[in-house]
């Protein structure tokens, strides 16, 4: 809206509330990360911006219909599912959870409000994956639940965490410490948790000359070597980074008809190549195995975007292998037969965020990426590039949606929901208590 005079932006959101991953993905004990909501709120206050919540693009309103009412469409809907391990028992046994589902559950995402994870069946939890989300899950499992009561974590999640028996957490990866994808901030926070100890790493996995590493790798490695502030002998809880393990299968409890997880079997791996300390080093499976007894496991090996209904009809190519919409790296969409270097993009079609480049990076990376796409749109507009047919946007569609029985939520509606959530939170001594059911959210507006 700053780069094009009189530009109007309509944002369609499947959920009845704004902020997406910031509201439902950022850990409740990281409120400072949510400050970008302030900028969103500033933009949303503009008369040239409209928030249309509780509407599912591709279902409630077709993509074809949208192309008839806008100059441009920007796809920025993130990653709606998590990647699976693809090993036996993963989908058949209880006690195995997706980290995405678990994070959504404790953050109040309506989709997962009934997850109710059984944290009371085992004192050991296994998290498969070694990224920031995996460390978020580990921290929430190990942290004193009373320290979370002042956050915006849902009351129902706090109740289940209060009954948790988890004392040990294994964060498992296929490669070594020089190939982890988590960042310094997340691991440092775990190292400083009161009464939580970190099991020392095998020194054979650490380069002999740490000081010669690049700055970020050196800082992270030194942090892993220094370990936790709490000693293992005196700590109430502990966690470990278990390297060079690849999950093979989940096994049920013996002697019972209940499909409950009891054991995870791993194949041991080994780093291959000329430099096992290279951040891009690969591994191969060995003949050795390792087992962990537990009734609680989380997979955290990444997210993946999915195509929206109607994309094919518009000539939009979704790369199912990479989980992104095919684009020119600046956010301009390309059709299946077009080459990045020689062909022109689809007129008026753009993408940003994870659906543009894949589910990686932190919020700051996604913001920078979105700015780049916005600059591409502005450049195309100023260059008189071909766009869609144009129209009056939501003003032309809202009566049609209302006639179909689609109950949408405006920005003013959200402000009422916001007041109600903060009032609920005040009664519990925290900033807000989120509604975890879409029906309850909409009742506030009746």
Short mmCIF file of C-alpha atoms in Angstrom, two decimals:
data_model
loop_
_atom_site.label_atom_id
_atom_site.label_comp_id
_atom_site.label_asym_id
_atom_site.label_seq_id
_atom_site.Cartn_x
_atom_site.Cartn_y
_atom_site.Cartn_z
CA UNK A 1 0.00 0.00 0.00
CA UNK A 2 3.01 2.28 0.45
CA UNK A 3 4.49 1.54 -2.96
CA UNK A 4 1.39 1.93 -5.14
CA UNK A 5 -0.92 4.93 -4.86
CA UNK A 6 -4.45 4.08 -3.69
CA UNK A 7 -3.67 0.36 -3.55
CA UNK A 8 -6.23 -1.73 -1.69
CA UNK A 9 -5.45 -5.07 -0.07
CA UNK A 10 -7.94 -7.75 0.98
CA UNK A 11 -6.54 -10.56 3.12
CA UNK A 12 -8.45 -13.85 3.18
CA UNK A 13 -7.84 -16.06 6.23
CA UNK A 14 -9.20 -19.53 6.90
CA UNK A 15 -9.21 -18.94 10.67
CA UNK A 16 -11.62 -16.46 12.30
CA UNK A 17 -8.71 -14.54 13.85
CA UNK A 18 -5.55 -12.93 12.40
CA UNK A 19 -1.81 -13.42 12.99
CA UNK A 20 -1.53 -17.04 11.82
CA UNK A 21 1.75 -18.66 12.83
CA UNK A 22 2.61 -15.82 15.20
CA UNK A 23 -0.52 -16.55 17.26
CA UNK A 24 -0.57 -20.33 16.89
CA UNK A 25 3.05 -21.30 16.22
CA UNK A 26 5.30 -19.06 18.31
CA UNK A 27 5.94 -20.52 21.76
CA UNK A 28 3.87 -18.86 24.53
CA UNK A 29 7.02 -18.17 26.55
CA UNK A 30 8.48 -16.14 23.67
CA UNK A 31 6.16 -13.10 23.71
CA UNK A 32 8.87 -10.81 22.33
CA UNK A 33 8.77 -12.76 19.05
CA UNK A 34 5.12 -11.77 18.64
CA UNK A 35 5.89 -8.05 18.43
CA UNK A 36 5.41 -8.17 14.66
CA UNK A 37 1.67 -8.27 15.45
CA UNK A 38 1.95 -4.57 16.21
CA UNK A 39 2.99 -3.80 12.62
CA UNK A 40 0.17 -5.99 11.30
CA UNK A 41 -2.31 -4.12 13.49
CA UNK A 42 -1.01 -0.80 12.17
CA UNK A 43 -1.52 -1.95 8.57
CA UNK A 44 -4.95 -3.40 9.36
CA UNK A 45 -6.15 -0.03 10.65
CA UNK A 46 -5.82 1.45 7.17
CA UNK A 47 -9.11 2.03 5.31
CA UNK A 48 -7.44 0.46 2.28
CA UNK A 49 -6.97 -2.88 4.03
CA UNK A 50 -9.65 -5.49 4.71
CA UNK A 51 -9.32 -8.61 6.84
CA UNK A 52 -11.74 -11.35 5.80
CA UNK A 53 -11.51 -14.18 8.32
CA UNK A 54 -13.26 -17.53 8.63
CA UNK A 55 -13.27 -18.11 4.88
CA UNK A 56 -11.49 -20.94 3.10
CA UNK A 57 -10.11 -20.07 -0.30
CA UNK A 58 -10.69 -22.87 -2.78
CA UNK A 59 -13.78 -24.05 -0.91
CA UNK A 60 -15.93 -21.16 0.29
CA UNK A 61 -14.70 -18.96 -2.53
CA UNK A 62 -13.03 -20.31 -5.67
CA UNK A 63 -9.71 -19.08 -7.01
CA UNK A 64 -11.38 -18.53 -10.38
CA UNK A 65 -13.89 -16.21 -8.73
CA UNK A 66 -11.11 -14.21 -7.09
CA UNK A 67 -9.31 -13.68 -10.40
CA UNK A 68 -12.42 -11.91 -11.69
CA UNK A 69 -12.36 -9.29 -8.95
CA UNK A 70 -8.69 -8.41 -8.40
CA UNK A 71 -5.67 -7.04 -10.23
CA UNK A 72 -3.39 -9.50 -8.46
CA UNK A 73 -3.49 -12.55 -6.20
CA UNK A 74 -0.76 -13.21 -3.62
CA UNK A 75 -0.53 -16.69 -2.12
CA UNK A 76 1.01 -16.68 1.35
CA UNK A 77 -0.73 -19.48 3.21
CA UNK A 78 2.23 -21.31 4.70
CA UNK A 79 2.53 -25.04 5.30
CA UNK A 80 -0.62 -26.85 6.35
CA UNK A 81 0.79 -30.30 7.13
CA UNK A 82 3.86 -31.86 8.64
CA UNK A 83 6.22 -34.32 6.99
CA UNK A 84 5.95 -37.93 8.10
CA UNK A 85 8.71 -40.39 8.87
CA UNK A 86 7.16 -43.18 6.80
CA UNK A 87 8.12 -45.99 9.18
CA UNK A 88 6.00 -48.90 10.49
CA UNK A 89 3.73 -48.11 13.42
CA UNK A 90 3.77 -44.35 12.90
CA UNK A 91 0.09 -44.09 12.02
CA UNK A 92 -1.20 -47.05 14.04
CA UNK A 93 -0.02 -46.54 17.60
CA UNK A 94 -1.25 -44.04 20.16
CA UNK A 95 1.35 -41.93 21.92
CA UNK A 96 2.93 -40.69 18.67
CA UNK A 97 2.25 -37.02 17.93
CA UNK A 98 3.16 -34.50 15.31
CA UNK A 99 5.12 -31.56 16.75
CA UNK A 100 2.96 -29.32 14.59
CA UNK A 101 -0.20 -30.69 16.21
CA UNK A 102 1.29 -30.44 19.70
CA UNK A 103 2.42 -26.83 19.21
CA UNK A 104 -0.97 -25.93 17.74
CA UNK A 105 -2.69 -27.62 20.69
CA UNK A 106 -0.88 -25.74 23.47
CA UNK A 107 -1.26 -22.50 21.50
CA UNK A 108 -5.03 -22.90 21.18
CA UNK A 109 -5.38 -23.67 17.46
CA UNK A 110 -9.02 -24.82 17.07
CA UNK A 111 -7.99 -27.65 14.72
CA UNK A 112 -6.13 -29.37 17.57
CA UNK A 113 -8.17 -28.34 20.59
CA UNK A 114 -9.14 -31.98 21.28
CA UNK A 115 -5.63 -33.44 20.95
CA UNK A 116 -5.24 -34.08 24.72
CA UNK A 117 -1.78 -35.67 24.54
CA UNK A 118 -1.07 -38.35 27.15
CA UNK A 119 1.90 -36.89 28.96
CA UNK A 120 1.13 -38.95 32.05
CA UNK A 121 2.06 -42.40 30.70
CA UNK A 122 5.85 -42.17 30.53
CA UNK A 123 8.73 -40.38 32.20
CA UNK A 124 10.60 -40.38 28.90
CA UNK A 125 9.74 -38.50 25.71
CA UNK A 126 11.45 -38.87 22.33
CA UNK A 127 11.44 -36.05 19.77
CA UNK A 128 12.58 -37.06 16.30
CA UNK A 129 14.13 -34.06 14.58
CA UNK A 130 16.65 -31.44 15.66
CA UNK A 131 15.25 -28.11 14.54
CA UNK A 132 13.88 -25.16 16.49
CA UNK A 133 10.37 -26.65 16.70
CA UNK A 134 11.82 -29.81 18.26
CA UNK A 135 13.57 -27.69 20.90
CA UNK A 136 10.35 -25.74 21.52
CA UNK A 137 8.57 -29.02 22.27
CA UNK A 138 11.41 -30.17 24.52
CA UNK A 139 11.40 -26.90 26.45
CA UNK A 140 7.64 -26.95 27.02
CA UNK A 141 7.84 -30.56 28.26
CA UNK A 142 10.70 -29.79 30.66
CA UNK A 143 9.81 -26.32 31.89
CA UNK A 144 8.13 -25.74 35.25
CA UNK A 145 4.46 -25.45 34.35
CA UNK A 146 3.94 -22.64 36.88
CA UNK A 147 6.27 -20.43 34.84
CA UNK A 148 3.92 -20.88 31.87
CA UNK A 149 0.76 -19.78 33.68
CA UNK A 150 1.37 -16.10 32.99
CA UNK A 151 1.73 -16.72 29.23
CA UNK A 152 -1.10 -17.02 26.72
CA UNK A 153 -0.86 -20.81 26.72
CA UNK A 154 -4.37 -22.21 26.95
CA UNK A 155 -5.73 -23.26 30.31
CA UNK A 156 -6.54 -26.75 29.04
CA UNK A 157 -2.93 -27.23 27.94
CA UNK A 158 -1.65 -26.04 31.33
CA UNK A 159 -3.90 -28.57 33.06
CA UNK A 160 -2.45 -31.47 31.05
CA UNK A 161 1.14 -30.25 31.41
CA UNK A 162 0.62 -30.03 35.18
CA UNK A 163 -0.06 -33.79 35.20
CA UNK A 164 2.91 -34.63 32.99
CA UNK A 165 5.32 -37.33 34.21
CA UNK A 166 8.01 -36.51 31.67
CA UNK A 167 11.45 -36.22 33.29
CA UNK A 168 13.75 -37.10 30.37
CA UNK A 169 13.64 -35.90 26.79
CA UNK A 170 15.66 -37.33 23.89
CA UNK A 171 15.99 -35.02 20.87
CA UNK A 172 17.07 -37.37 18.10
CA UNK A 173 18.72 -36.68 14.75
CA UNK A 174 20.09 -38.70 11.83
CA UNK A 175 23.31 -36.66 11.60
CA UNK A 176 25.75 -35.10 14.06
CA UNK A 177 26.06 -31.89 16.10
CA UNK A 178 27.70 -30.03 13.21
CA UNK A 179 24.62 -30.61 11.04
CA UNK A 180 21.82 -29.58 13.43
CA UNK A 181 19.31 -27.02 12.22
CA UNK A 182 18.33 -25.41 15.54
CA UNK A 183 19.70 -21.99 16.43
CA UNK A 184 21.75 -20.67 19.33
CA UNK A 185 18.90 -18.86 21.07
CA UNK A 186 16.73 -21.97 21.40
CA UNK A 187 19.46 -24.28 22.71
CA UNK A 188 20.79 -21.64 25.12
CA UNK A 189 17.34 -21.30 26.64
CA UNK A 190 17.15 -25.04 27.26
CA UNK A 191 20.62 -25.05 28.81
CA UNK A 192 19.50 -22.44 31.35
CA UNK A 193 16.28 -24.11 32.53
CA UNK A 194 16.37 -24.48 36.34
CA UNK A 195 16.84 -28.05 37.58
CA UNK A 196 17.17 -29.39 34.03
CA UNK A 197 20.47 -31.01 33.05
CA UNK A 198 21.95 -31.66 29.62
CA UNK A 199 23.70 -34.95 28.91
CA UNK A 200 27.19 -34.21 27.54
CA UNK A 201 27.86 -34.85 23.86
CA UNK A 202 30.31 -37.49 22.68
CA UNK A 203 33.52 -35.53 22.09
CA UNK A 204 34.31 -37.65 19.05
CA UNK A 205 31.50 -35.79 17.24
CA UNK A 206 33.10 -32.41 17.92
CA UNK A 207 35.84 -31.00 15.63
CA UNK A 208 39.28 -31.01 17.28
CA UNK A 209 39.77 -27.31 16.56
CA UNK A 210 36.52 -25.55 17.43
CA UNK A 211 38.11 -22.09 17.19
CA UNK A 212 38.60 -22.54 13.44
CA UNK A 213 34.87 -22.95 12.79
CA UNK A 214 32.76 -20.15 11.23
CA UNK A 215 31.46 -17.71 13.85
CA UNK A 216 27.90 -19.07 14.22
CA UNK A 217 28.99 -22.72 14.21
CA UNK A 218 31.73 -21.93 16.73
CA UNK A 219 29.33 -20.23 19.14
CA UNK A 220 26.81 -23.05 18.88
CA UNK A 221 29.45 -25.76 19.34
CA UNK A 222 30.93 -24.04 22.40
CA UNK A 223 27.46 -23.81 23.89
CA UNK A 224 26.90 -27.53 23.39
CA UNK A 225 30.29 -28.32 24.94
CA UNK A 226 29.66 -26.10 27.99
CA UNK A 227 26.30 -27.77 28.58
CA UNK A 228 23.64 -26.86 31.13
CA UNK A 229 23.87 -24.71 34.22
CA UNK A 230 22.33 -27.56 36.23
CA UNK A 231 24.45 -30.63 37.05
CA UNK A 232 23.06 -34.04 36.09
CA UNK A 233 23.52 -35.40 39.63
CA UNK A 234 21.21 -32.79 41.15
CA UNK A 235 18.73 -32.01 38.39
CA UNK A 236 15.09 -33.10 38.54
CA UNK A 237 14.85 -33.45 34.77
CA UNK A 238 17.25 -33.97 31.89
CA UNK A 239 17.52 -33.87 28.13
CA UNK A 240 19.93 -35.05 25.50
CA UNK A 241 20.78 -34.60 21.85
CA UNK A 242 21.00 -38.13 20.46
CA UNK A 243 22.93 -38.15 17.19
CA UNK A 244 23.42 -40.62 14.34
CA UNK A 245 20.09 -42.40 14.79
CA UNK A 246 17.47 -43.04 12.11
CA UNK A 247 13.99 -44.26 13.20
CA UNK A 248 13.12 -47.71 11.83
CA UNK A 249 9.85 -48.61 13.52
CA UNK A 250 7.51 -47.96 16.42
CA UNK A 251 6.58 -51.02 18.45
CA UNK A 252 3.47 -51.53 20.62
CA UNK A 253 3.28 -52.70 24.21
CA UNK A 254 3.47 -56.49 24.45
CA UNK A 255 0.79 -58.56 26.13
CA UNK A 256 -2.00 -56.07 25.48
CA UNK A 257 -4.53 -55.47 22.73
CA UNK A 258 -4.18 -51.69 23.07
CA UNK A 259 -2.18 -50.09 20.23
CA UNK A 260 0.03 -48.10 22.60
CA UNK A 261 3.63 -47.18 21.80
CA UNK A 262 6.20 -48.90 24.00
CA UNK A 263 9.50 -48.90 22.07
CA UNK A 264 11.18 -47.02 19.25
CA UNK A 265 13.81 -48.87 17.26
CA UNK A 266 16.54 -46.88 15.51
CA UNK A 267 19.20 -47.80 13.01
CA UNK A 268 22.57 -46.29 13.82
CA UNK A 269 24.05 -44.11 11.11
CA UNK A 270 27.53 -42.88 10.30
CA UNK A 271 28.75 -39.72 8.66
CA UNK A 272 30.32 -40.21 5.25
CA UNK A 273 32.54 -38.11 3.03
CA UNK A 274 35.90 -36.47 3.40
CA UNK A 275 34.80 -34.12 6.19
CA UNK A 276 32.28 -35.46 8.75
CA UNK A 277 32.23 -32.02 10.41
CA UNK A 278 30.96 -30.28 7.29
CA UNK A 279 27.49 -28.82 7.85
CA UNK A 280 26.32 -30.53 4.64
CA UNK A 281 27.78 -33.95 5.48
CA UNK A 282 25.51 -36.91 4.75
CA UNK A 283 25.01 -40.19 6.59
CA UNK A 284 24.51 -43.83 5.71
CA UNK A 285 22.71 -46.56 7.61
CA UNK A 286 24.83 -49.12 9.47
CA UNK A 287 23.97 -52.64 10.61
CA UNK A 288 23.81 -51.55 14.27
CA UNK A 289 20.61 -50.71 16.12
CA UNK A 290 19.45 -48.83 19.18
CA UNK A 291 16.14 -48.92 21.10
CA UNK A 292 14.44 -46.44 23.42
CA UNK A 293 11.57 -47.43 25.71
CA UNK A 294 8.85 -44.80 25.82
CA UNK A 295 5.11 -44.28 25.50
CA UNK A 296 5.51 -40.74 24.15
CA UNK A 297 7.05 -39.64 20.85
CA UNK A 298 6.93 -36.56 18.62
CA UNK A 299 7.98 -36.27 15.00
CA UNK A 300 9.44 -32.89 14.09
CA UNK A 301 11.08 -33.22 10.69
CA UNK A 302 9.53 -30.27 8.92
CA UNK A 303 6.35 -28.93 7.40
CA UNK A 304 5.01 -28.97 3.86
CA UNK A 305 2.63 -26.78 1.91
CA UNK A 306 -0.19 -28.16 -0.21
CA UNK A 307 -1.85 -26.96 -3.40
CA UNK A 308 -5.19 -25.17 -3.19
CA UNK A 309 -8.23 -26.45 -5.13
CA UNK A 310 -8.51 -24.72 -8.48
CA UNK A 311 -4.82 -23.97 -9.00
CA UNK A 312 -4.52 -26.31 -11.98
CA UNK A 313 -7.47 -24.62 -13.66
CA UNK A 314 -5.60 -21.31 -13.52
CA UNK A 315 -2.37 -22.78 -14.86
CA UNK A 316 -0.64 -22.53 -11.47
CA UNK A 317 2.00 -25.21 -11.04
CA UNK A 318 2.48 -26.61 -7.54
CA UNK A 319 5.74 -28.51 -7.04
CA UNK A 320 4.61 -31.41 -4.84
CA UNK A 321 8.15 -32.66 -4.28
CA UNK A 322 9.38 -29.35 -2.87
CA UNK A 323 6.03 -28.26 -1.46
CA UNK A 324 6.11 -24.84 -3.12
CA UNK A 325 4.37 -22.94 -5.90
CA UNK A 326 6.70 -22.71 -8.90
CA UNK A 327 8.02 -19.15 -9.00
CA UNK A 328 10.92 -17.04 -10.25
CA UNK A 329 12.43 -16.67 -6.74
CA UNK A 330 11.10 -13.11 -6.56
CA UNK A 331 7.55 -14.36 -6.03
CA UNK A 332 6.19 -14.26 -9.58
CA UNK A 333 4.32 -17.47 -10.40
CA UNK A 334 5.43 -19.54 -13.38
CA UNK A 335 3.36 -22.05 -15.33
CA UNK A 336 4.54 -25.69 -15.71
CA UNK A 337 6.26 -25.24 -19.05
CA UNK A 338 7.96 -21.95 -18.30
CA UNK A 339 11.66 -21.68 -17.59
CA UNK A 340 12.89 -19.28 -14.89
CA UNK A 341 15.48 -17.73 -17.18
CA UNK A 342 13.55 -17.29 -20.41
CA UNK A 343 9.79 -17.20 -19.88
CA UNK A 344 7.38 -14.62 -18.52
CA UNK A 345 5.39 -15.31 -15.33
CA UNK A 346 1.65 -15.74 -14.95
CA UNK A 347 0.06 -12.24 -15.02
CA UNK A 348 -1.01 -10.96 -11.62
CA UNK A 349 -0.01 -14.11 -9.70
CA UNK A 350 2.48 -13.99 -6.81
CA UNK A 351 3.53 -15.94 -3.72
CA UNK A 352 5.44 -15.28 -0.51
CA UNK A 353 6.66 -17.10 2.59
CA UNK A 354 6.89 -20.86 3.01
CA UNK A 355 4.74 -21.60 -0.03
CA UNK A 356 7.29 -19.61 -2.06
CA UNK A 357 10.60 -20.96 -0.75
CA UNK A 358 9.81 -23.86 1.56
CA UNK A 359 9.30 -24.14 5.35
CA UNK A 360 12.60 -22.83 6.66
CA UNK A 361 13.84 -19.86 8.63
CA UNK A 362 12.41 -17.71 11.39
CA UNK A 363 9.80 -14.94 11.25
CA UNK A 364 12.40 -12.34 10.25
CA UNK A 365 13.33 -14.43 7.19
CA UNK A 366 9.69 -14.71 6.17
CA UNK A 367 9.19 -10.96 6.55
CA UNK A 368 12.20 -10.21 4.35
CA UNK A 369 10.93 -12.68 1.79
CA UNK A 370 7.48 -11.04 1.80
CA UNK A 371 9.02 -7.60 1.31
CA UNK A 372 10.85 -8.97 -1.74
CA UNK A 373 7.60 -10.20 -3.27
CA UNK A 374 5.91 -6.86 -2.54
CA UNK A 375 8.76 -5.09 -4.32
CA UNK A 376 8.26 -7.39 -7.34
CA UNK A 377 4.56 -6.47 -7.47
CA UNK A 378 5.36 -2.75 -7.24
CA UNK A 379 8.01 -3.04 -9.96
CA UNK A 380 5.61 -4.89 -12.28
CA UNK A 381 2.87 -2.31 -11.68
CA UNK A 382 5.21 0.60 -12.37
CA UNK A 383 6.46 -1.17 -15.52
CA UNK A 384 2.87 -1.54 -16.79
CA UNK A 385 3.13 -5.33 -16.74
CA UNK A 386 0.02 -7.40 -17.46
CA UNK A 387 -2.17 -8.06 -14.43
CA UNK A 388 -5.57 -9.69 -13.87
CA UNK A 389 -8.85 -8.10 -14.96
CA UNK A 390 -9.27 -6.03 -11.80
CA UNK A 391 -12.46 -5.19 -9.95
CA UNK A 392 -13.78 -4.15 -6.56
CA UNK A 393 -12.43 -7.09 -4.59
CA UNK A 394 -14.28 -8.06 -1.45
CA UNK A 395 -16.87 -5.34 -2.00
CA UNK A 396 -18.11 -7.34 -4.99
CA UNK A 397 -17.93 -10.70 -3.25
CA UNK A 398 -19.24 -10.23 0.27
CA UNK A 399 -22.92 -10.33 -0.64
CA UNK A 400 -22.35 -13.49 -2.67
CA UNK A 401 -20.56 -15.13 0.27
CA UNK A 402 -23.28 -14.06 2.68
CA UNK A 403 -25.94 -15.58 0.40
CA UNK A 404 -23.97 -18.85 0.48
CA UNK A 405 -24.08 -18.83 4.28
CA UNK A 406 -20.38 -18.06 4.73
CA UNK A 407 -19.96 -16.26 8.07
CA UNK A 408 -16.91 -14.04 7.69
CA UNK A 409 -15.03 -12.09 10.35
CA UNK A 410 -13.88 -8.49 9.81
CA UNK A 411 -11.08 -6.59 11.53
CA UNK A 412 -13.63 -4.81 13.73
CA UNK A 413 -15.00 -8.25 14.67
CA UNK A 414 -11.49 -9.34 15.63
CA UNK A 415 -11.13 -6.34 17.94
CA UNK A 416 -14.24 -7.56 19.83
CA UNK A 417 -12.77 -11.07 20.06
CA UNK A 418 -9.49 -9.57 21.28
CA UNK A 419 -11.26 -7.70 24.09
CA UNK A 420 -13.12 -10.86 25.13
CA UNK A 421 -9.95 -12.97 25.21
CA UNK A 422 -8.11 -10.38 27.28
CA UNK A 423 -11.00 -10.23 29.73
CA UNK A 424 -10.86 -14.02 30.10
CA UNK A 425 -7.12 -13.82 30.63
CA UNK A 426 -7.39 -11.13 33.28
CA UNK A 427 -9.48 -13.47 35.41
CA UNK A 428 -6.63 -16.01 35.23
CA UNK A 429 -3.82 -13.53 35.83
CA UNK A 430 -2.42 -13.50 32.29
CA UNK A 431 -2.57 -11.42 29.10
CA UNK A 432 -5.28 -13.45 27.37
CA UNK A 433 -7.10 -16.76 27.37
CA UNK A 434 -7.67 -17.77 23.77
CA UNK A 435 -10.87 -19.29 22.53
CA UNK A 436 -10.02 -22.75 21.21
CA UNK A 437 -13.28 -23.40 19.38
CA UNK A 438 -14.45 -21.54 16.27
CA UNK A 439 -18.06 -21.76 17.41
CA UNK A 440 -17.17 -19.99 20.67
CA UNK A 441 -15.29 -17.30 18.76
CA UNK A 442 -18.25 -16.57 16.49
CA UNK A 443 -20.68 -16.50 19.43
CA UNK A 444 -18.82 -13.45 20.74
CA UNK A 445 -20.01 -11.62 17.62
CA UNK A 446 -23.69 -12.59 17.92
#
